[in-house]
mmCIF file of C-alpha atoms and ligand atoms in Angstrom:
data_model
loop_
_atom_site.group_PDB
_atom_site.id
_atom_site.type_symbol
_atom_site.label_atom_id
_atom_site.label_comp_id
_atom_site.label_asym_id
_atom_site.label_seq_id
_atom_site.Cartn_x
_atom_site.Cartn_y
_atom_site.Cartn_z
ATOM 1 C CA MET J 1 111.654 131.452 37.835
ATOM 2 C CA GLU J 2 113.629 128.498 36.315
ATOM 3 C CA LYS J 3 115.607 129.221 32.650
ATOM 4 C CA THR J 4 114.522 126.325 30.379
ATOM 5 C CA TRP J 5 115.201 125.471 26.842
ATOM 6 C CA ARG J 6 113.394 123.775 24.100
ATOM 7 C CA TRP J 7 115.760 121.110 22.849
ATOM 8 C CA PHE J 8 114.996 118.445 20.346
ATOM 9 C CA GLY J 9 116.878 115.835 21.416
ATOM 10 C CA LYS J 10 120.395 114.674 21.085
ATOM 11 C CA LYS J 11 120.185 115.180 17.240
ATOM 12 C CA ASP J 12 119.434 118.493 17.616
ATOM 13 C CA SER J 13 122.684 120.641 16.682
ATOM 14 C CA ILE J 14 122.805 122.517 19.596
ATOM 15 C CA SER J 15 124.373 120.684 22.531
ATOM 16 C CA LEU J 16 123.389 120.671 26.427
ATOM 17 C CA ALA J 17 127.225 121.659 26.739
ATOM 18 C CA MET J 18 126.479 125.069 24.979
ATOM 19 C CA LEU J 19 123.052 125.386 26.763
ATOM 20 C CA ARG J 20 124.944 125.526 29.975
ATOM 21 C CA GLN J 21 127.245 128.229 29.058
ATOM 22 C CA ILE J 22 124.413 130.504 28.199
ATOM 23 C CA GLY J 23 122.791 130.074 31.670
ATOM 24 C CA VAL J 24 119.942 127.703 30.988
ATOM 25 C CA GLU J 25 118.977 125.740 34.020
ATOM 26 C CA GLY J 26 116.232 123.115 32.851
ATOM 27 C CA ILE J 27 115.361 121.418 29.436
ATOM 28 C CA VAL J 28 112.236 121.139 27.631
ATOM 29 C CA THR J 29 111.491 118.109 25.551
ATOM 30 C CA ALA J 30 110.003 115.053 24.164
ATOM 31 C CA LEU J 31 110.755 111.505 23.017
ATOM 32 C CA HIS J 32 110.297 112.750 19.347
ATOM 33 C CA ASP J 33 111.350 109.188 17.863
ATOM 34 C CA VAL J 34 108.074 107.748 19.601
ATOM 35 C CA PRO J 35 105.335 107.867 17.223
ATOM 36 C CA ASN J 36 102.195 109.815 17.942
ATOM 37 C CA GLY J 37 100.057 107.849 20.316
ATOM 38 C CA GLU J 38 102.352 104.707 21.062
ATOM 39 C CA VAL J 39 103.765 104.583 24.897
ATOM 40 C CA TRP J 40 106.594 106.448 25.754
ATOM 41 C CA PRO J 41 108.641 103.426 27.107
ATOM 42 C CA LEU J 42 110.322 103.888 30.842
ATOM 43 C CA GLU J 43 113.639 103.157 29.748
ATOM 44 C CA SER J 44 113.936 105.623 27.052
ATOM 45 C CA ILE J 45 112.711 108.007 29.539
ATOM 46 C CA LYS J 46 115.512 107.437 32.168
ATOM 47 C CA GLU J 47 117.800 107.163 29.275
ATOM 48 C CA LEU J 48 117.042 110.615 28.286
ATOM 49 C CA LYS J 49 116.749 111.848 31.702
ATOM 50 C CA ASP J 50 120.344 110.701 32.531
ATOM 51 C CA TYR J 51 121.842 112.312 29.606
ATOM 52 C CA ILE J 52 120.624 115.744 30.772
ATOM 53 C CA GLU J 53 121.607 115.465 34.396
ATOM 54 C CA ALA J 54 124.815 113.603 32.756
ATOM 55 C CA ALA J 55 125.550 117.468 31.379
ATOM 56 C CA GLY J 56 124.492 119.104 34.831
ATOM 57 C CA LEU J 57 120.953 120.029 33.700
ATOM 58 C CA CYS J 58 117.466 118.553 34.634
ATOM 59 C CA TRP J 59 114.589 117.327 32.273
ATOM 60 C CA ALA J 60 111.868 120.362 33.796
ATOM 61 C CA VAL J 61 109.291 119.995 30.902
ATOM 62 C CA VAL J 62 107.845 117.988 28.748
ATOM 63 C CA GLU J 63 106.903 119.795 25.301
ATOM 64 C CA SER J 64 104.692 117.974 24.024
ATOM 65 C CA LEU J 65 103.151 115.130 25.086
ATOM 66 C CA PRO J 66 100.949 114.973 21.435
ATOM 67 C CA VAL J 67 97.235 114.544 22.506
ATOM 68 C CA CYS J 68 96.244 112.226 18.699
ATOM 69 C CA GLU J 69 93.034 113.578 16.801
ATOM 70 C CA ALA J 70 91.070 110.128 17.662
ATOM 71 C CA ILE J 71 91.212 111.595 21.361
ATOM 72 C CA LYS J 72 90.099 115.102 19.993
ATOM 73 C CA TYR J 73 87.300 114.256 17.849
ATOM 74 C CA ALA J 74 86.481 111.162 19.798
ATOM 75 C CA GLY J 75 87.154 108.492 17.087
ATOM 76 C CA PRO J 76 86.826 105.035 17.920
ATOM 77 C CA GLU J 77 90.326 104.515 18.860
ATOM 78 C CA ARG J 78 90.228 107.121 21.541
ATOM 79 C CA GLU J 79 90.218 104.818 24.516
ATOM 80 C CA ARG J 80 92.885 103.039 23.439
ATOM 81 C CA LEU J 81 94.941 105.745 22.740
ATOM 82 C CA ILE J 82 94.253 107.581 26.269
ATOM 83 C CA ALA J 83 95.089 104.278 27.593
ATOM 84 C CA ASN J 84 98.533 104.971 26.137
ATOM 85 C CA TYR J 85 98.589 108.296 27.120
ATOM 86 C CA ILE J 86 98.047 107.570 30.658
ATOM 87 C CA GLN J 87 100.756 104.623 30.099
ATOM 88 C CA SER J 88 103.407 106.907 29.027
ATOM 89 C CA LEU J 89 102.466 109.684 32.031
ATOM 90 C CA ALA J 90 102.696 106.771 34.502
ATOM 91 C CA ASN J 91 105.946 106.644 32.787
ATOM 92 C CA LEU J 92 107.039 110.081 33.055
ATOM 93 C CA GLY J 93 105.995 110.196 36.726
ATOM 94 C CA LYS J 94 107.696 106.866 37.565
ATOM 95 C CA ALA J 95 111.032 108.411 35.900
ATOM 96 C CA GLY J 96 110.456 112.087 37.824
ATOM 97 C CA VAL J 97 109.696 114.297 35.121
ATOM 98 C CA ARG J 98 105.936 115.823 36.418
ATOM 99 C CA THR J 99 105.681 119.222 33.951
ATOM 100 C CA VAL J 100 103.794 117.678 30.681
ATOM 101 C CA CYS J 101 102.554 120.789 28.227
ATOM 102 C CA TYR J 102 100.216 119.877 25.273
ATOM 103 C CA ASN J 103 97.814 120.890 23.014
ATOM 104 C CA PHE J 104 94.243 120.332 21.817
ATOM 105 C CA MET J 105 94.025 121.945 18.543
ATOM 106 C CA PRO J 106 92.591 120.304 15.938
ATOM 107 C CA VAL J 107 94.769 119.127 13.004
ATOM 108 C CA ILE J 108 96.911 122.094 12.822
ATOM 109 C CA ASP J 109 99.238 123.618 15.685
ATOM 110 C CA TRP J 110 100.947 126.608 15.423
ATOM 111 C CA ILE J 111 100.055 128.673 11.798
ATOM 112 C CA ARG J 112 102.739 131.031 10.082
ATOM 113 C CA THR J 113 102.552 132.191 6.606
ATOM 114 C CA ASP J 114 106.215 133.411 6.473
ATOM 115 C CA LEU J 115 109.186 132.048 8.626
ATOM 116 C CA LYS J 116 111.498 134.368 7.484
ATOM 117 C CA HIS J 117 110.077 137.522 7.587
ATOM 118 C CA PRO J 118 112.792 140.731 6.923
ATOM 119 C CA CYS J 119 112.799 143.154 9.714
ATOM 120 C CA ALA J 120 114.120 146.750 9.095
ATOM 121 C CA ASP J 121 117.672 145.946 11.368
ATOM 122 C CA GLY J 122 118.527 142.610 9.161
ATOM 123 C CA THR J 123 116.792 139.863 11.275
ATOM 124 C CA LEU J 124 114.372 137.624 10.138
ATOM 125 C CA SER J 125 111.096 136.740 11.917
ATOM 126 C CA LEU J 126 108.007 134.740 11.860
ATOM 127 C CA TYR J 127 105.023 136.607 10.564
ATOM 128 C CA PHE J 128 101.116 135.429 9.861
ATOM 129 C CA ASP J 129 99.529 137.342 6.733
ATOM 130 C CA LYS J 130 95.863 137.111 6.850
ATOM 131 C CA ILE J 131 95.336 137.437 3.114
ATOM 132 C CA ARG J 132 98.186 135.219 2.149
ATOM 133 C CA PHE J 133 96.671 132.764 4.980
ATOM 134 C CA ALA J 134 93.068 133.159 3.427
ATOM 135 C CA TYR J 135 94.611 132.610 -0.123
ATOM 136 C CA PHE J 136 95.856 128.758 0.955
ATOM 137 C CA ASP J 137 92.192 128.189 2.578
ATOM 138 C CA LEU J 138 90.026 129.606 -0.613
ATOM 139 C CA LYS J 139 92.409 128.491 -3.613
ATOM 140 C CA ILE J 140 95.034 125.976 -2.708
ATOM 141 C CA LEU J 141 92.546 123.694 -0.198
ATOM 142 C CA LYS J 142 89.504 125.093 -1.675
ATOM 143 C CA ARG J 143 87.476 124.360 1.599
ATOM 144 C CA GLU J 144 83.501 124.289 1.016
ATOM 145 C CA GLN J 145 82.265 127.752 2.489
ATOM 146 C CA ALA J 146 85.433 129.054 3.374
ATOM 147 C CA GLU J 147 84.709 132.269 1.519
ATOM 148 C CA LYS J 148 82.034 132.903 4.688
ATOM 149 C CA ASP J 149 85.095 133.409 6.980
ATOM 150 C CA TYR J 150 86.620 136.320 5.367
ATOM 151 C CA SER J 151 84.809 140.383 4.622
ATOM 152 C CA GLU J 152 84.394 141.361 1.134
ATOM 153 C CA GLU J 153 87.837 143.178 1.428
ATOM 154 C CA GLU J 154 89.426 140.391 2.378
ATOM 155 C CA LEU J 155 88.334 138.346 -0.621
ATOM 156 C CA MET J 156 89.122 141.263 -3.087
ATOM 157 C CA ALA J 157 92.551 141.259 -1.670
ATOM 158 C CA VAL J 158 92.840 137.227 -2.285
ATOM 159 C CA GLU J 159 91.532 138.070 -5.701
ATOM 160 C CA LYS J 160 94.404 140.358 -6.371
ATOM 161 C CA LEU J 161 96.966 138.434 -4.566
ATOM 162 C CA SER J 162 96.127 135.231 -6.810
ATOM 163 C CA LYS J 163 96.768 137.462 -10.048
ATOM 164 C CA ARG J 164 100.610 137.856 -9.119
ATOM 165 C CA ILE J 165 101.515 134.850 -6.465
ATOM 166 C CA THR J 166 103.959 132.610 -8.175
ATOM 167 C CA GLN J 167 104.275 129.168 -8.588
ATOM 168 C CA LYS J 168 107.613 128.856 -6.176
ATOM 169 C CA GLU J 169 105.891 131.228 -3.763
ATOM 170 C CA GLU J 170 102.525 129.056 -3.706
ATOM 171 C CA ARG J 171 104.584 125.882 -2.965
ATOM 172 C CA GLU J 172 106.285 127.886 -0.252
ATOM 173 C CA LEU J 173 102.792 128.606 1.492
ATOM 174 C CA ILE J 174 102.175 124.929 1.225
ATOM 175 C CA ASP J 175 105.579 123.989 2.727
ATOM 176 C CA THR J 176 105.320 126.457 5.792
ATOM 177 C CA ILE J 177 101.971 126.366 6.440
ATOM 178 C CA ILE J 178 101.745 122.451 6.559
ATOM 179 C CA VAL J 179 104.884 120.910 6.467
ATOM 180 C CA LYS J 180 107.794 122.919 8.067
ATOM 181 C CA THR J 181 105.690 124.497 11.228
ATOM 182 C CA GLN J 182 103.990 121.292 11.619
ATOM 183 C CA GLY J 183 106.929 118.413 11.064
ATOM 184 C CA PHE J 184 108.722 118.753 13.990
ATOM 185 C CA VAL J 185 105.979 119.362 16.656
ATOM 186 C CA ASP J 186 105.201 115.353 16.638
ATOM 187 C CA GLY J 187 101.655 116.325 14.953
ATOM 188 C CA ASN J 188 100.057 114.320 11.856
ATOM 189 C CA ILE J 189 102.619 115.571 9.569
ATOM 190 C CA ARG J 190 106.135 114.907 8.879
ATOM 191 C CA GLU J 191 108.621 116.470 6.324
ATOM 192 C CA GLY J 192 109.162 114.636 3.383
ATOM 193 C CA GLU J 193 105.026 114.006 3.192
ATOM 194 C CA GLU J 194 104.416 113.742 -0.922
ATOM 195 C CA ASN J 195 101.049 115.295 -1.138
ATOM 196 C CA PRO J 196 100.559 117.442 2.021
ATOM 197 C CA VAL J 197 97.298 119.321 0.858
ATOM 198 C CA GLU J 198 95.307 116.114 0.029
ATOM 199 C CA LEU J 199 96.586 114.518 3.629
ATOM 200 C CA PHE J 200 95.464 118.083 5.141
ATOM 201 C CA ARG J 201 91.990 117.947 3.475
ATOM 202 C CA LYS J 202 91.515 114.152 4.831
ATOM 203 C CA LEU J 203 92.597 115.720 8.046
ATOM 204 C CA LEU J 204 90.036 118.135 7.923
ATOM 205 C CA SER J 205 87.319 116.183 7.074
ATOM 206 C CA LEU J 206 87.884 114.209 10.482
ATOM 207 C CA TYR J 207 86.170 117.010 12.310
ATOM 208 C CA ALA J 208 83.010 117.272 10.260
ATOM 209 C CA GLY J 209 80.094 117.926 12.853
ATOM 210 C CA VAL J 210 82.743 118.502 15.805
ATOM 211 C CA ASP J 211 81.653 122.015 17.196
ATOM 212 C CA LYS J 212 83.113 123.971 19.803
ATOM 213 C CA THR J 213 80.441 122.421 22.063
ATOM 214 C CA ALA J 214 81.660 118.727 21.114
ATOM 215 C CA LEU J 215 85.426 119.646 21.016
ATOM 216 C CA ARG J 216 85.221 121.100 24.852
ATOM 217 C CA GLU J 217 83.317 117.817 25.779
ATOM 218 C CA ASN J 218 86.316 115.567 24.423
ATOM 219 C CA MET J 219 88.487 117.467 26.194
ATOM 220 C CA ARG J 220 86.638 117.392 29.772
ATOM 221 C CA TYR J 221 86.690 113.512 29.254
ATOM 222 C CA PHE J 222 89.905 113.467 28.387
ATOM 223 C CA LEU J 223 90.977 115.372 31.544
ATOM 224 C CA SER J 224 88.899 113.702 33.784
ATOM 225 C CA VAL J 225 90.285 110.399 32.686
ATOM 226 C CA ILE J 226 93.815 111.162 32.818
ATOM 227 C CA MET J 227 93.591 113.052 36.618
ATOM 228 C CA PRO J 228 93.883 110.385 38.477
ATOM 229 C CA VAL J 229 97.241 108.817 36.976
ATOM 230 C CA CYS J 230 98.412 113.001 37.674
ATOM 231 C CA GLU J 231 97.522 112.781 41.287
ATOM 232 C CA GLU J 232 99.383 109.386 41.833
ATOM 233 C CA TYR J 233 102.341 110.851 40.272
ATOM 234 C CA GLY J 234 101.987 114.474 40.655
ATOM 235 C CA ILE J 235 102.020 115.528 37.279
ATOM 236 C CA ASN J 236 101.134 118.798 36.194
ATOM 237 C CA MET J 237 99.344 118.940 32.600
ATOM 238 C CA CYS J 238 99.728 122.338 30.992
ATOM 239 C CA VAL J 239 97.560 122.988 28.053
ATOM 240 C CA HIS J 240 98.968 125.123 25.322
ATOM 241 C CA PRO J 241 96.886 127.941 24.342
ATOM 242 C CA ASP J 242 95.719 127.813 20.724
ATOM 243 C CA ASP J 243 98.220 129.835 18.017
ATOM 244 C CA PRO J 244 96.904 132.008 16.722
ATOM 245 C CA PRO J 245 94.176 132.150 19.486
ATOM 246 C CA TYR J 246 90.973 132.368 16.995
ATOM 247 C CA GLN J 247 88.790 129.896 14.831
ATOM 248 C CA MET J 248 90.729 128.959 11.541
ATOM 249 C CA LEU J 249 89.906 126.605 8.616
ATOM 250 C CA GLY J 250 86.627 126.325 9.694
ATOM 251 C CA LEU J 251 88.160 123.876 12.796
ATOM 252 C CA PRO J 252 86.900 124.603 16.502
ATOM 253 C CA ARG J 253 89.231 126.105 18.745
ATOM 254 C CA ILE J 254 88.905 126.549 22.096
ATOM 255 C CA VAL J 255 91.968 127.446 24.371
ATOM 256 C CA THR J 256 91.664 131.226 22.730
ATOM 257 C CA ASN J 257 90.821 133.213 25.448
ATOM 258 C CA GLU J 258 89.660 134.491 28.949
ATOM 259 C CA GLU J 259 86.292 132.325 28.497
ATOM 260 C CA ASP J 260 87.986 129.400 27.453
ATOM 261 C CA ILE J 261 90.792 129.157 29.934
ATOM 262 C CA ASP J 262 88.259 129.607 32.882
ATOM 263 C CA TRP J 263 85.946 126.785 31.155
ATOM 264 C CA ILE J 264 88.872 124.373 31.181
ATOM 265 C CA LEU J 265 90.250 124.875 34.430
ATOM 266 C CA ASN J 266 86.784 125.143 35.854
ATOM 267 C CA ALA J 267 85.774 122.022 33.938
ATOM 268 C CA VAL J 268 88.152 119.558 35.619
ATOM 269 C CA ASP J 269 88.813 121.617 38.853
ATOM 270 C CA ASN J 270 92.108 120.061 39.832
ATOM 271 C CA PRO J 271 95.213 121.558 40.271
ATOM 272 C CA HIS J 272 96.817 119.051 38.296
ATOM 273 C CA ASN J 273 94.990 120.370 35.336
ATOM 274 C CA GLY J 274 96.759 123.489 34.514
ATOM 275 C CA LEU J 275 98.018 126.168 32.024
ATOM 276 C CA THR J 276 101.127 126.853 29.692
ATOM 277 C CA PHE J 277 100.908 130.620 29.755
ATOM 278 C CA CYS J 278 102.086 131.662 26.026
ATOM 279 C CA ALA J 279 102.549 134.892 25.721
ATOM 280 C CA GLY J 280 102.835 134.933 22.217
ATOM 281 C CA SER J 281 100.138 132.986 21.377
ATOM 282 C CA LEU J 282 97.573 134.916 24.143
ATOM 283 C CA SER J 283 99.480 138.190 22.592
ATOM 284 C CA SER J 284 98.131 137.254 18.872
ATOM 285 C CA GLY J 285 94.269 138.056 19.295
ATOM 286 C CA ILE J 286 93.590 141.394 19.585
ATOM 287 C CA HIS J 287 90.918 140.281 22.263
ATOM 288 C CA ASN J 288 93.459 139.106 24.808
ATOM 289 C CA ASP J 289 95.432 141.659 27.509
ATOM 290 C CA THR J 290 98.293 139.134 28.667
ATOM 291 C CA ARG J 291 98.643 140.762 31.893
ATOM 292 C CA LYS J 292 95.026 140.504 33.038
ATOM 293 C CA LEU J 293 95.346 136.751 32.086
ATOM 294 C CA ALA J 294 98.381 136.570 33.724
ATOM 295 C CA ARG J 295 96.874 138.228 36.783
ATOM 296 C CA LYS J 296 93.782 135.446 36.347
ATOM 297 C CA PHE J 297 95.486 132.376 35.929
ATOM 298 C CA ALA J 298 98.902 132.979 37.823
ATOM 299 C CA GLU J 299 97.935 130.348 40.167
ATOM 300 C CA ARG J 300 96.944 127.495 37.757
ATOM 301 C CA THR J 301 99.496 128.281 35.514
ATOM 302 C CA ARG J 302 102.346 125.443 35.178
ATOM 303 C CA PHE J 303 104.695 126.622 32.532
ATOM 304 C CA VAL J 304 105.366 130.195 31.081
ATOM 305 C CA HIS J 305 106.348 130.918 27.290
ATOM 306 C CA LEU J 306 108.014 133.952 27.188
ATOM 307 C CA ARG J 307 107.526 135.869 23.742
ATOM 308 C CA SER J 308 105.307 138.823 22.214
ATOM 309 C CA THR J 309 103.916 140.025 19.038
ATOM 310 C CA ASP J 310 102.085 143.007 17.559
ATOM 311 C CA VAL J 311 99.153 142.485 15.529
ATOM 312 C CA LEU J 312 99.528 144.666 12.151
ATOM 313 C CA SER J 313 96.649 146.226 10.491
ATOM 314 C CA GLY J 314 94.599 143.951 8.686
ATOM 315 C CA GLY J 315 94.804 141.193 11.277
ATOM 316 C CA ASP J 316 98.382 140.149 10.237
ATOM 317 C CA PHE J 317 101.043 139.731 13.267
ATOM 318 C CA ILE J 318 104.853 139.632 13.597
ATOM 319 C CA GLU J 319 106.669 137.961 16.299
ATOM 320 C CA SER J 320 108.081 141.143 18.062
ATOM 321 C CA SER J 321 111.410 141.883 19.966
ATOM 322 C CA HIS J 322 111.428 140.270 24.090
ATOM 323 C CA LEU J 323 111.165 143.777 24.983
ATOM 324 C CA SER J 324 108.253 145.346 23.088
ATOM 325 C CA GLY J 325 104.818 144.350 21.666
ATOM 326 C CA ARG J 326 101.511 143.079 22.952
ATOM 327 C CA GLY J 327 102.971 140.714 25.326
ATOM 328 C CA HIS J 328 104.319 142.621 28.057
ATOM 329 C CA LEU J 329 106.910 140.690 29.235
ATOM 330 C CA ILE J 330 108.218 142.921 31.882
ATOM 331 C CA ASP J 331 104.571 142.812 33.612
ATOM 332 C CA LEU J 332 104.043 139.145 33.204
ATOM 333 C CA ILE J 333 107.729 138.282 35.031
ATOM 334 C CA ARG J 334 106.602 140.560 37.636
ATOM 335 C CA ILE J 335 103.170 138.632 37.935
ATOM 336 C CA PHE J 336 105.006 135.147 37.802
ATOM 337 C CA GLU J 337 107.826 136.044 39.930
ATOM 338 C CA SER J 338 105.645 137.024 42.835
ATOM 339 C CA VAL J 339 102.898 134.156 42.666
ATOM 340 C CA ASN J 340 105.219 131.944 41.735
ATOM 341 C CA PRO J 341 109.278 132.195 41.490
ATOM 342 C CA SER J 342 110.159 128.397 40.850
ATOM 343 C CA LEU J 343 107.535 127.975 37.494
ATOM 344 C CA PRO J 344 109.826 126.504 34.672
ATOM 345 C CA MET J 345 109.936 129.455 31.793
ATOM 346 C CA ARG J 346 111.244 129.372 28.340
ATOM 347 C CA VAL J 347 111.834 131.825 25.696
ATOM 348 C CA ASP J 348 109.995 131.037 23.018
ATOM 349 C CA HIS J 349 110.987 131.536 19.520
ATOM 350 C CA GLY J 350 113.626 133.917 18.331
ATOM 351 C CA ARG J 351 115.163 135.522 15.379
ATOM 352 C CA LEU J 352 117.035 134.573 13.058
ATOM 353 C CA MET J 353 119.958 136.561 13.436
ATOM 354 C CA LEU J 354 123.908 136.479 13.169
ATOM 355 C CA GLY J 355 124.738 133.541 11.032
ATOM 356 C CA ASP J 356 121.689 131.313 12.192
ATOM 357 C CA GLU J 357 119.852 132.139 8.722
ATOM 358 C CA ASN J 358 120.783 128.948 6.825
ATOM 359 C CA LEU J 359 121.646 126.224 9.891
ATOM 360 C CA GLY J 360 118.582 124.566 9.588
ATOM 361 C CA TYR J 361 116.830 124.858 12.629
ATOM 362 C CA ASN J 362 113.263 123.876 13.450
ATOM 363 C CA PRO J 363 111.220 127.357 12.560
ATOM 364 C CA GLY J 364 111.377 129.581 15.876
ATOM 365 C CA TYR J 365 114.047 127.516 17.266
ATOM 366 C CA SER J 366 117.123 129.360 16.198
ATOM 367 C CA PHE J 367 120.636 129.508 18.054
ATOM 368 C CA HIS J 368 121.742 133.350 18.666
ATOM 369 C CA GLY J 369 118.230 134.761 18.146
ATOM 370 C CA ARG J 370 116.553 132.626 21.480
ATOM 371 C CA MET J 371 120.114 133.089 23.194
ATOM 372 C CA PHE J 372 119.797 136.929 22.653
ATOM 373 C CA ALA J 373 115.962 136.863 23.561
ATOM 374 C CA LEU J 374 116.972 134.813 26.913
ATOM 375 C CA ALA J 375 119.693 137.531 27.786
ATOM 376 C CA GLN J 376 116.901 140.201 27.635
ATOM 377 C CA VAL J 377 114.566 137.952 29.603
ATOM 378 C CA GLU J 378 117.206 137.468 31.984
ATOM 379 C CA GLY J 379 118.096 140.768 32.766
ATOM 380 C CA MET J 380 114.051 141.423 33.019
ATOM 381 C CA MET J 381 113.963 138.652 35.905
ATOM 382 C CA ALA J 382 117.266 139.713 37.684
ATOM 383 C CA VAL J 383 115.266 143.682 37.783
ATOM 384 C CA VAL J 384 112.283 142.153 38.704
ATOM 385 C CA GLN J 385 113.521 139.559 41.706
ATOM 386 C CA ASP J 386 115.622 143.041 42.800
ATOM 387 C CA GLU J 387 111.941 144.635 43.016
ATOM 388 C CA LEU J 388 110.570 141.915 45.182
ATOM 389 C CA LYS J 389 113.835 141.421 47.511
ATOM 390 C CA LYS J 390 113.633 145.558 48.229
ATOM 391 C CA LYS J 391 110.071 145.479 48.893
ATOM 392 C CA ASN J 392 110.147 142.465 51.009
HETATM 393 C C1 DNO V 1 105.539 126.050 18.488
HETATM 394 C C2 DNO V 1 105.114 125.304 19.790
HETATM 395 C C3 DNO V 1 104.125 124.394 19.983
HETATM 396 C C4 DNO V 1 103.746 123.950 21.053
HETATM 397 C C5 DNO V 1 102.801 122.933 20.830
HETATM 398 C C6 DNO V 1 102.429 122.703 22.523
HETATM 399 O O1 DNO V 1 107.147 126.611 18.443
HETATM 400 O O2 DNO V 1 104.827 126.538 20.710
HETATM 401 O O3 DNO V 1 104.155 123.572 18.558
HETATM 402 O O4 DNO V 1 104.805 123.478 21.450
HETATM 403 O O5 DNO V 1 101.328 123.449 20.668
HETATM 404 O O6 DNO V 1 101.494 121.119 22.323
#
């Protein structure tokens, strides 16, 4: 697989020269300065592509070209926003950037409750604590009927937590769930938002009455309308699984398991409608077996995220080492290397380690942590490539 790295543009403190030194071949990035929903200008795409190429790398994947909420809930601005999306795809195609990762998660992209969870070895990992999340839902958002989504035991644990949680912890929880994890992914919420909880409630209300069937239909519509431009320029769209892959906050989530992925790939059965195989997101759902999914969907996978998780008792999960956990990355590398050895792959998320802690990296995107994980993945890839050579 092609070794790629998520880089946040010229403002990223990790330079392209540093990435060359650690064996990165392709860059995964976006035009982070263009507001969500506006057209990505051809000139800006070309300029960034030239900048990347001047450093001896290539722009392998766009992550993400964000899909606006009104496309997902079918608001009145949908047609205009899809027309802009098509124009951005055409501009990317003209510039020769042909793999585009996106997601179709309503309101909120990935969800974690703790960005600095201490591990036994002194590194810090990303963590999802089910009870803290339920506390956010029930006590902070005060979402109507939220209690129906939790068991008696969980509701009791939330009551207990509410007796001991400090104001500071509560503020941090809000900041983590709504701002820090979302601010850099070019979605709805930006760092510095004054009243994130209020904004979040408003966003949730946009989906009143939008159930799983409606969201699926809106996705089918979006995909079928953008397929002609993808065919014209040879662009592969690859949807990112929901993270974590189950229903949350009363919102429908439709990229969670084998049946969902099957539905998407068949709803618009076109090779340009593909998948981002994110082993981390998929593995955090206890219902998913990443190896089975990879075997089944490798042919339609256009981009791979290598990361692993451990699901703990009570529904918590932690991002584990890339060598362990439910991701089974060694097996996934075997599958993808034999089906499509030229697939772009990026190491997804890394721990905070060896001085990463206070350098202000976007959550999950540390330098040492990801470099360490990339070295582990590179080792696994080398062994698998050797195995395959000996077999053939
Ligand atoms: C988080 C990422 C996601 C991902 C988007 C793709 O670290 O995995 O934000 O980039 O969901 O659209």
